[in-house]
Amino acid sequence: MPGIDESLLEAMRLPGARGASLVDWISGLALGAVGEAPGGDPEATAAETAELARHVAESGSLAVGGDGAVPEKEPPVEDLIVTTPDAYHLLRYVSTPFDSTVFLHLWLDRNDGNLALARIRLAELADRLVLG
Amino acid sequence: MTGVTTAWTAHETTSDALGALAREGATGALSGERGIVYLASGRVVHVESAFTPGLGALLTQSGALAPDGWWEAVDGGGTRHRVGDRLVDSGRLAAGALEVCHLGALFDAAYFVLARDSRAHRFRSGAVHWLGAVRSVPVDSVVRESRRRRDLLERIWPDPALDTVPLTRVPDADPADLPARRGRTLTQVDGVRTAADIAAALGCHTYHTLVELRRLAAAGLVTAAPPPPAPAPPGPGAPPVAWDDPDAALLRRLRDALEAL
């Protein structure tokens, strides 16, 4: 059964992967990080991506509303994609059996990366991380 | 290593004492005013605080683990310091889930032990936590993260008193207008409970509850509760005063920990 580091290292095996981390979107804590971080500082990257993830998760327009459509423990968003001229940032919200607010962040080179494949694999990784 | 570690006593704050113990590669438990930090070979392996829910509360209150399953692991692995391994080996919890929950609880408790920079009281050299090894974190990462967390709260709403006093909500505050997590927090604010009480009731991290409460305060929905009116002095023949023991939570956790030994 994979732990945090094994899951992040597996994400790094995706073509074009430059860095991967597991981040808490309320506190901004990086629970784990492997590879490079954009800007060179994994803690600063975690705090910034956490702000984005929190805004979207709390958004009345972008997140699933509190009308009971989604159980309490399910994240209100599945993933976020940010595209820059040379990279993709893929943020995958992790659903846990206990109260938590974490997401996987994969930094992907735009030339070598395959966004569709990365989305599928990151979703699988997120499930295996917490369900075994 | 027994008897070697004395340099930590020269330091004014728990953070500095931890730094000294980390440089010595110490193993043991450092007790402060608000909790206990467990070190193994100079790295932080576990932190406990009476202000934050422990791993067992987080896992059982959410339904991730049945209470029987938790206590079976504690009974079976506690004396050998292998409770975490036992949870994973028995298939009750995925390894990643244990790590996420453990790190969350570790940094949550560390915030309360370290953020106020009080002095450490005691170091028990060689002491090992019954949970056993899950993940370890460098001392300076824990200290840096606790400071960053304090600064984040200050940026949201600079009123540290809200973290410890009973809270009340303004009369027309409606949880339905808020993001789900903030709304759930608001419904627990009743004029009596503190942030730690609310976190315990919700089975979530106390720091995360502080973030929601500061945001609620910034929105003008939550304030510190007025102090309760002073009780009239009991006259002759008055019924005995019922003590509202402020350390009940701590005593309960102490009992649980002793039972787990």
Tab-separated table of N, CA and C in Angstrom, chain B residues 29-159:
chain	number	residue	atom	x	y	z
B	29	ALA	N	10.578	12.760	25.105
B	29	ALA	CA	9.359	13.568	25.078
B	29	ALA	C	9.590	14.890	25.805
B	30	LEU	N	9.364	16.000	25.100
B	30	LEU	CA	9.507	17.334	25.683
B	30	LEU	C	8.126	17.876	26.014
B	31	SER	N	7.885	18.142	27.301
B	31	SER	CA	6.576	18.646	27.727
B	31	SER	C	6.623	20.150	27.857
B	32	GLY	N	5.619	20.798	27.299
B	32	GLY	CA	5.458	22.241	27.461
B	32	GLY	C	4.134	22.526	28.123
B	33	GLU	N	3.797	23.831	28.192
B	33	GLU	CA	2.566	24.252	28.850
B	33	GLU	C	1.338	23.652	28.164
B	34	ARG	N	1.411	23.491	26.830
B	34	ARG	CA	0.215	23.130	26.075
B	34	ARG	C	0.293	21.787	25.380
B	35	GLY	N	1.311	20.979	25.696
B	35	GLY	CA	1.365	19.669	25.060
B	35	GLY	C	2.745	19.051	25.104
B	36	ILE	N	2.893	17.936	24.397
B	36	ILE	CA	4.121	17.148	24.442
B	36	ILE	C	4.608	16.873	23.024
B	37	VAL	N	5.917	17.098	22.805
B	37	VAL	CA	6.533	16.801	21.515
B	37	VAL	C	7.425	15.579	21.682
B	38	TYR	N	7.206	14.557	20.854
B	38	TYR	CA	8.027	13.342	20.890
B	38	TYR	C	9.076	13.408	19.797
B	39	LEU	N	10.322	13.161	20.190
B	39	LEU	CA	11.430	13.161	19.235
B	39	LEU	C	12.008	11.752	19.118
B	40	ALA	N	12.475	11.415	17.918
B	40	ALA	CA	13.253	10.194	17.711
B	40	ALA	C	14.464	10.585	16.885
B	41	SER	N	15.651	10.368	17.429
B	41	SER	CA	16.905	10.745	16.768
B	41	SER	C	16.860	12.192	16.266
B	42	GLY	N	16.324	13.084	17.088
B	42	GLY	CA	16.328	14.512	16.784
B	42	GLY	C	15.239	14.973	15.832
B	43	ARG	N	14.363	14.071	15.395
B	43	ARG	CA	13.262	14.463	14.517
B	43	ARG	C	11.931	14.307	15.243
B	44	VAL	N	10.946	15.151	14.862
B	44	VAL	CA	9.638	15.102	15.510
B	44	VAL	C	8.848	13.930	14.930
B	45	VAL	N	8.397	13.021	15.813
B	45	VAL	CA	7.614	11.878	15.346
B	45	VAL	C	6.148	11.966	15.773
B	46	HIS	N	5.864	12.759	16.814
B	46	HIS	CA	4.488	12.863	17.269
B	46	HIS	C	4.352	14.094	18.164
B	47	VAL	N	3.172	14.722	18.145
B	47	VAL	CA	2.898	15.837	19.057
B	47	VAL	C	1.476	15.663	19.566
B	48	GLU	N	1.292	15.914	20.858
B	48	GLU	CA	-0.030	15.819	21.470
B	48	GLU	C	-0.334	17.109	22.206
B	49	SER	N	-1.583	17.540	22.132
B	49	SER	CA	-1.999	18.703	22.910
B	49	SER	C	-3.431	18.501	23.364
B	50	ALA	N	-3.748	18.976	24.568
B	50	ALA	CA	-5.127	18.871	25.060
B	50	ALA	C	-6.060	19.772	24.258
B	51	PHE	N	-5.486	20.686	23.446
B	51	PHE	CA	-6.308	21.611	22.662
B	51	PHE	C	-6.710	21.040	21.299
B	52	THR	N	-6.124	19.886	20.921
B	52	THR	CA	-6.388	19.363	19.578
B	52	THR	C	-6.805	17.892	19.641
B	53	PRO	N	-7.721	17.465	18.742
B	53	PRO	CA	-8.123	16.049	18.734
B	53	PRO	C	-6.942	15.173	18.333
B	54	GLY	N	-6.795	14.040	18.997
B	54	GLY	CA	-5.733	13.103	18.653
B	54	GLY	C	-6.145	12.230	17.482
B	55	LEU	N	-5.216	11.380	17.067
B	55	LEU	CA	-5.459	10.513	15.920
B	55	LEU	C	-6.711	9.649	16.122
B	56	GLY	N	-6.871	9.087	17.325
B	56	GLY	CA	-8.012	8.209	17.590
B	56	GLY	C	-9.330	8.943	17.429
B	57	ALA	N	-9.411	10.165	17.953
B	57	ALA	CA	-10.645	10.950	17.846
B	57	ALA	C	-10.932	11.297	16.388
B	58	LEU	N	-9.893	11.690	15.640
B	58	LEU	CA	-10.095	12.064	14.239
B	58	LEU	C	-10.612	10.879	13.422
B	59	LEU	N	-10.062	9.699	13.703
B	59	LEU	CA	-10.414	8.520	12.906
B	59	LEU	C	-11.770	7.943	13.304
B	60	THR	N	-12.071	7.924	14.597
B	60	THR	CA	-13.313	7.272	15.019
B	60	THR	C	-14.518	8.207	14.888
B	61	GLN	N	-14.341	9.510	15.151
B	61	GLN	CA	-15.489	10.412	15.086
B	61	GLN	C	-16.010	10.567	13.675
B	62	SER	N	-15.099	10.444	12.703
B	62	SER	CA	-15.503	10.584	11.299
B	62	SER	C	-16.121	9.305	10.767
B	63	GLY	N	-15.970	8.207	11.519
B	63	GLY	CA	-16.454	6.925	11.022
B	63	GLY	C	-15.443	6.211	10.141
B	64	ALA	N	-14.233	6.801	9.972
B	64	ALA	CA	-13.205	6.142	9.161
B	64	ALA	C	-12.811	4.814	9.801
B	65	LEU	N	-12.950	4.762	11.121
B	65	LEU	CA	-12.551	3.582	11.873
B	65	LEU	C	-13.594	3.385	12.969
B	66	ALA	N	-14.048	2.134	13.175
B	66	ALA	CA	-14.965	1.862	14.279
B	66	ALA	C	-14.181	1.961	15.588
B	67	PRO	N	-14.792	2.506	16.660
B	67	PRO	CA	-14.066	2.615	17.937
B	67	PRO	C	-13.457	1.284	18.364
B	68	ASP	N	-14.163	0.173	18.140
B	68	ASP	CA	-13.626	-1.147	18.507
B	68	ASP	C	-12.323	-1.426	17.776
B	69	GLY	N	-12.268	-1.044	16.521
B	69	GLY	CA	-11.070	-1.269	15.711
B	69	GLY	C	-9.898	-0.460	16.230
B	70	TRP	N	-10.179	0.781	16.620
B	70	TRP	CA	-9.128	1.635	17.172
B	70	TRP	C	-8.581	1.044	18.469
B	71	TRP	N	-9.496	0.654	19.374
B	71	TRP	CA	-9.049	0.156	20.675
B	71	TRP	C	-8.370	-1.202	20.569
B	72	GLU	N	-8.783	-1.999	19.576
B	72	GLU	CA	-8.107	-3.282	19.355
B	72	GLU	C	-6.646	-3.019	18.983
B	73	ALA	N	-6.435	-2.017	18.109
B	73	ALA	CA	-5.066	-1.694	17.689
B	73	ALA	C	-4.262	-1.130	18.859
B	74	VAL	N	-4.910	-0.303	19.703
B	74	VAL	CA	-4.220	0.276	20.859
B	74	VAL	C	-3.871	-0.820	21.868
B	75	ASP	N	-4.841	-1.707	22.127
B	75	ASP	CA	-4.583	-2.793	23.081
B	75	ASP	C	-3.494	-3.728	22.565
B	76	GLY	N	-3.578	-4.037	21.276
B	76	GLY	CA	-2.667	-5.026	20.714
B	76	GLY	C	-1.290	-4.483	20.402
B	77	GLY	N	-1.183	-3.174	20.118
B	77	GLY	CA	0.107	-2.630	19.682
B	77	GLY	C	0.690	-1.583	20.607
B	78	GLY	N	-0.084	-1.144	21.615
B	78	GLY	CA	0.337	-0.019	22.453
B	78	GLY	C	1.627	-0.255	23.210
B	79	THR	N	1.737	-1.422	23.857
B	79	THR	CA	2.920	-1.653	24.688
B	79	THR	C	4.174	-1.835	23.834
B	80	ARG	N	3.990	-2.252	22.580
B	80	ARG	CA	5.162	-2.414	21.710
B	80	ARG	C	5.352	-1.203	20.797
B	81	HIS	N	4.596	-0.129	21.046
B	81	HIS	CA	4.689	1.092	20.254
B	81	HIS	C	4.477	0.811	18.772
B	82	ARG	N	3.437	0.028	18.475
B	82	ARG	CA	3.186	-0.338	17.078
B	82	ARG	C	1.706	-0.181	16.724
B	83	VAL	N	1.026	0.796	17.304
B	83	VAL	CA	-0.402	0.966	17.037
B	83	VAL	C	-0.649	1.333	15.569
B	84	GLY	N	0.182	2.236	15.035
B	84	GLY	CA	0.030	2.647	13.638
B	84	GLY	C	0.199	1.473	12.696
B	85	ASP	N	1.266	0.685	12.912
B	85	ASP	CA	1.515	-0.493	12.071
B	85	ASP	C	0.329	-1.447	12.127
B	86	ARG	N	-0.201	-1.615	13.336
B	86	ARG	CA	-1.287	-2.568	13.530
B	86	ARG	C	-2.547	-2.145	12.774
B	87	LEU	N	-2.806	-0.832	12.758
B	87	LEU	CA	-3.970	-0.341	12.013
B	87	LEU	C	-3.837	-0.658	10.531
B	88	VAL	N	-2.609	-0.487	10.001
B	88	VAL	CA	-2.381	-0.702	8.567
B	88	VAL	C	-2.324	-2.202	8.254
B	89	ASP	N	-1.566	-2.954	9.090
B	89	ASP	CA	-1.401	-4.384	8.822
B	89	ASP	C	-2.724	-5.147	8.896
B	90	SER	N	-3.633	-4.681	9.765
B	90	SER	CA	-4.913	-5.379	9.909
B	90	SER	C	-5.881	-4.986	8.796
B	91	GLY	N	-5.451	-4.054	7.917
B	91	GLY	CA	-6.300	-3.665	6.796
B	91	GLY	C	-7.381	-2.664	7.168
B	92	ARG	N	-7.317	-2.118	8.391
B	92	ARG	CA	-8.350	-1.172	8.813
B	92	ARG	C	-8.160	0.199	8.177
B	93	LEU	N	-6.893	0.519	7.850
B	93	LEU	CA	-6.590	1.868	7.370
B	93	LEU	C	-5.474	1.761	6.336
B	94	ALA	N	-5.603	2.515	5.235
B	94	ALA	CA	-4.539	2.527	4.228
B	94	ALA	C	-3.325	3.281	4.783
B	95	ALA	N	-2.138	2.875	4.335
B	95	ALA	CA	-0.907	3.507	4.830
B	95	ALA	C	-0.921	5.013	4.570
B	96	GLY	N	-1.380	5.402	3.388
B	96	GLY	CA	-1.419	6.833	3.056
B	96	GLY	C	-2.399	7.585	3.938
B	97	ALA	N	-3.541	6.959	4.224
B	97	ALA	CA	-4.546	7.609	5.071
B	97	ALA	C	-3.989	7.833	6.469
B	98	LEU	N	-3.257	6.828	6.993
B	98	LEU	CA	-2.652	6.975	8.312
B	98	LEU	C	-1.642	8.133	8.310
B	99	GLU	N	-0.829	8.201	7.262
B	99	GLU	CA	0.178	9.272	7.193
B	99	GLU	C	-0.473	10.651	7.124
B	100	VAL	N	-1.513	10.777	6.294
B	100	VAL	CA	-2.183	12.076	6.147
B	100	VAL	C	-2.797	12.494	7.484
B	101	CYS	N	-3.462	11.542	8.157
B	101	CYS	CA	-4.125	11.850	9.422
B	101	CYS	C	-3.089	12.158	10.517
B	102	HIS	N	-2.015	11.375	10.542
B	102	HIS	CA	-0.969	11.557	11.550
B	102	HIS	C	-0.268	12.910	11.380
B	103	LEU	N	0.133	13.238	10.149
B	103	LEU	CA	0.813	14.522	9.933
B	103	LEU	C	-0.122	15.694	10.249
B	104	GLY	N	-1.386	15.541	9.889
B	104	GLY	CA	-2.352	16.594	10.193
B	104	GLY	C	-2.450	16.824	11.688
B	105	ALA	N	-2.540	15.727	12.460
B	105	ALA	CA	-2.650	15.835	13.918
B	105	ALA	C	-1.358	16.376	14.524
B	106	LEU	N	-0.218	15.964	13.960
B	106	LEU	CA	1.091	16.393	14.477
B	106	LEU	C	1.238	17.919	14.363
B	107	PHE	N	0.982	18.449	13.168
B	107	PHE	CA	1.152	19.902	12.972
B	107	PHE	C	0.065	20.693	13.700
B	108	ASP	N	-1.120	20.102	13.853
B	108	ASP	CA	-2.201	20.775	14.570
B	108	ASP	C	-1.798	20.974	16.039
B	109	ALA	N	-1.323	19.894	16.665
B	109	ALA	CA	-0.911	19.988	18.070
B	109	ALA	C	0.328	20.879	18.206
B	110	ALA	N	1.262	20.763	17.247
B	110	ALA	CA	2.501	21.549	17.322
B	110	ALA	C	2.204	23.046	17.336
B	111	TYR	N	1.159	23.439	16.595
B	111	TYR	CA	0.824	24.863	16.583
B	111	TYR	C	0.545	25.360	18.004
B	112	PHE	N	-0.184	24.558	18.776
B	112	PHE	CA	-0.535	24.997	20.130
B	112	PHE	C	0.650	24.911	21.085
B	113	VAL	N	1.514	23.914	20.882
B	113	VAL	CA	2.674	23.776	21.762
B	113	VAL	C	3.689	24.893	21.492
B	114	LEU	N	3.827	25.282	20.220
B	114	LEU	CA	4.932	26.178	19.847
B	114	LEU	C	4.537	27.631	19.608
B	115	ALA	N	3.278	27.881	19.213
B	115	ALA	CA	2.967	29.211	18.696
B	115	ALA	C	3.142	30.308	19.732
B	116	ARG	N	2.916	30.002	20.989
B	116	ARG	CA	2.968	31.070	22.006
B	116	ARG	C	4.342	31.201	22.643
B	117	ASP	N	5.286	30.373	22.197
B	117	ASP	CA	6.660	30.495	22.682
B	117	ASP	C	6.778	30.474	24.197
B	118	SER	N	6.067	29.539	24.820
B	118	SER	CA	6.240	29.385	26.263
B	118	SER	C	7.438	28.480	26.526
B	119	ARG	N	7.813	28.366	27.780
B	119	ARG	CA	9.001	27.604	28.135
B	119	ARG	C	8.666	26.117	28.306
B	120	ALA	N	9.577	25.247	27.858
B	120	ALA	CA	9.380	23.813	28.052
B	120	ALA	C	9.638	23.462	29.512
B	121	HIS	N	8.878	22.472	30.034
B	121	HIS	CA	8.990	22.135	31.455
B	121	HIS	C	9.956	20.986	31.720
B	122	ARG	N	9.907	19.970	30.850
B	122	ARG	CA	10.539	18.718	31.222
B	122	ARG	C	10.864	17.920	29.973
B	123	PHE	N	12.007	17.216	29.994
B	123	PHE	CA	12.325	16.302	28.904
B	123	PHE	C	12.545	14.909	29.475
B	124	ARG	N	11.748	13.956	28.988
B	124	ARG	CA	11.918	12.574	29.429
B	124	ARG	C	12.729	11.851	28.367
B	125	SER	N	14.020	11.697	28.630
B	125	SER	CA	14.906	11.083	27.654
B	125	SER	C	14.519	9.626	27.423
B	126	GLY	N	14.474	9.239	26.155
B	126	GLY	CA	14.190	7.842	25.823
B	126	GLY	C	12.713	7.509	25.716
B	127	ALA	N	11.825	8.443	26.111
B	127	ALA	CA	10.385	8.147	26.051
B	127	ALA	C	9.933	7.982	24.593
B	128	VAL	N	9.107	6.972	24.358
B	128	VAL	CA	8.616	6.682	23.007
B	128	VAL	C	7.096	6.677	23.043
B	129	HIS	N	6.453	7.251	22.031
B	129	HIS	CA	4.988	7.285	21.997
B	129	HIS	C	4.419	5.927	21.593
B	130	TRP	N	3.260	5.593	22.170
B	130	TRP	CA	2.676	4.271	21.898
B	130	TRP	C	2.203	4.092	20.470
B	131	LEU	N	1.989	5.206	19.742
B	131	LEU	CA	1.535	5.072	18.356
B	131	LEU	C	2.595	4.388	17.495
B	132	GLY	N	3.879	4.673	17.780
B	132	GLY	CA	4.956	4.111	16.976
B	132	GLY	C	5.296	5.005	15.794
B	133	ALA	N	6.275	4.591	15.010
B	133	ALA	CA	6.765	5.426	13.911
B	133	ALA	C	5.754	5.458	12.777
B	134	VAL	N	5.347	6.629	12.362
B	134	VAL	CA	4.540	6.784	11.152
B	134	VAL	C	5.356	7.625	10.165
B	135	ARG	N	5.480	8.920	10.422
B	135	ARG	CA	6.376	9.775	9.641
B	135	ARG	C	7.116	10.658	10.627
B	136	SER	N	8.336	11.062	10.260
B	136	SER	CA	9.066	12.009	11.100
B	136	SER	C	9.310	13.280	10.305
B	137	VAL	N	9.411	14.400	11.030
B	137	VAL	CA	9.554	15.708	10.408
B	137	VAL	C	10.699	16.433	11.104
B	138	PRO	N	11.570	17.150	10.365
B	138	PRO	CA	12.641	17.904	11.034
B	138	PRO	C	12.063	18.964	11.975
B	139	VAL	N	12.746	19.197	13.100
B	139	VAL	CA	12.276	20.183	14.080
B	139	VAL	C	12.102	21.550	13.438
B	140	ASP	N	13.061	21.970	12.602
B	140	ASP	CA	12.936	23.338	12.063
B	140	ASP	C	11.734	23.473	11.128
B	141	SER	N	11.327	22.386	10.458
B	141	SER	CA	10.113	22.457	9.622
B	141	SER	C	8.882	22.685	10.494
B	142	VAL	N	8.836	22.006	11.636
B	142	VAL	CA	7.683	22.126	12.527
B	142	VAL	C	7.620	23.538	13.123
B	143	VAL	N	8.782	24.060	13.532
B	143	VAL	CA	8.833	25.406	14.114
B	143	VAL	C	8.432	26.445	13.067
B	144	ARG	N	8.984	26.295	11.840
B	144	ARG	CA	8.686	27.250	10.770
B	144	ARG	C	7.198	27.202	10.416
B	145	GLU	N	6.642	26.006	10.316
B	145	GLU	CA	5.234	25.862	9.954
B	145	GLU	C	4.320	26.477	11.034
B	146	SER	N	4.680	26.295	12.304
B	146	SER	CA	3.856	26.864	13.373
B	146	SER	C	3.851	28.391	13.293
B	147	ARG	N	5.012	28.981	12.981
B	147	ARG	CA	5.073	30.449	12.846
B	147	ARG	C	4.250	30.904	11.646
B	148	ARG	N	4.348	30.147	10.543
B	148	ARG	CA	3.610	30.517	9.340
B	148	ARG	C	2.102	30.459	9.629
B	149	ARG	N	1.699	29.453	10.397
B	149	ARG	CA	0.279	29.309	10.726
B	149	ARG	C	-0.204	30.481	11.585
B	150	ARG	N	0.647	30.896	12.531
B	150	ARG	CA	0.274	32.039	13.375
B	150	ARG	C	0.113	33.289	12.505
B	151	ASP	N	1.045	33.490	11.556
B	151	ASP	CA	0.979	34.665	10.678
B	151	ASP	C	-0.269	34.622	9.791
B	152	LEU	N	-0.641	33.408	9.329
B	152	LEU	CA	-1.835	33.279	8.481
B	152	LEU	C	-3.078	33.722	9.259
B	153	LEU	N	-3.197	33.308	10.512
B	153	LEU	CA	-4.344	33.724	11.320
B	153	LEU	C	-4.349	35.238	11.521
B	154	GLU	N	-3.155	35.802	11.732
B	154	GLU	CA	-3.062	37.255	11.929
B	154	GLU	C	-3.539	38.009	10.688
B	155	ARG	N	-3.216	37.462	9.520
B	155	ARG	CA	-3.632	38.128	8.277
B	155	ARG	C	-5.144	38.042	8.094
B	156	ILE	N	-5.762	36.969	8.557
B	156	ILE	CA	-7.211	36.810	8.367
B	156	ILE	C	-7.973	37.772	9.291
B	157	TRP	N	-7.587	37.770	10.572
B	157	TRP	CA	-8.272	38.642	11.557
B	157	TRP	C	-7.404	38.677	12.815
B	158	PRO	N	-6.765	39.812	13.096
B	158	PRO	CA	-5.734	39.834	14.148
B	158	PRO	C	-6.292	39.902	15.565
B	159	ASP	N	-6.943	38.832	16.014
B	159	ASP	CA	-7.462	38.800	17.387
B	159	ASP	C	-7.211	37.427	18.005
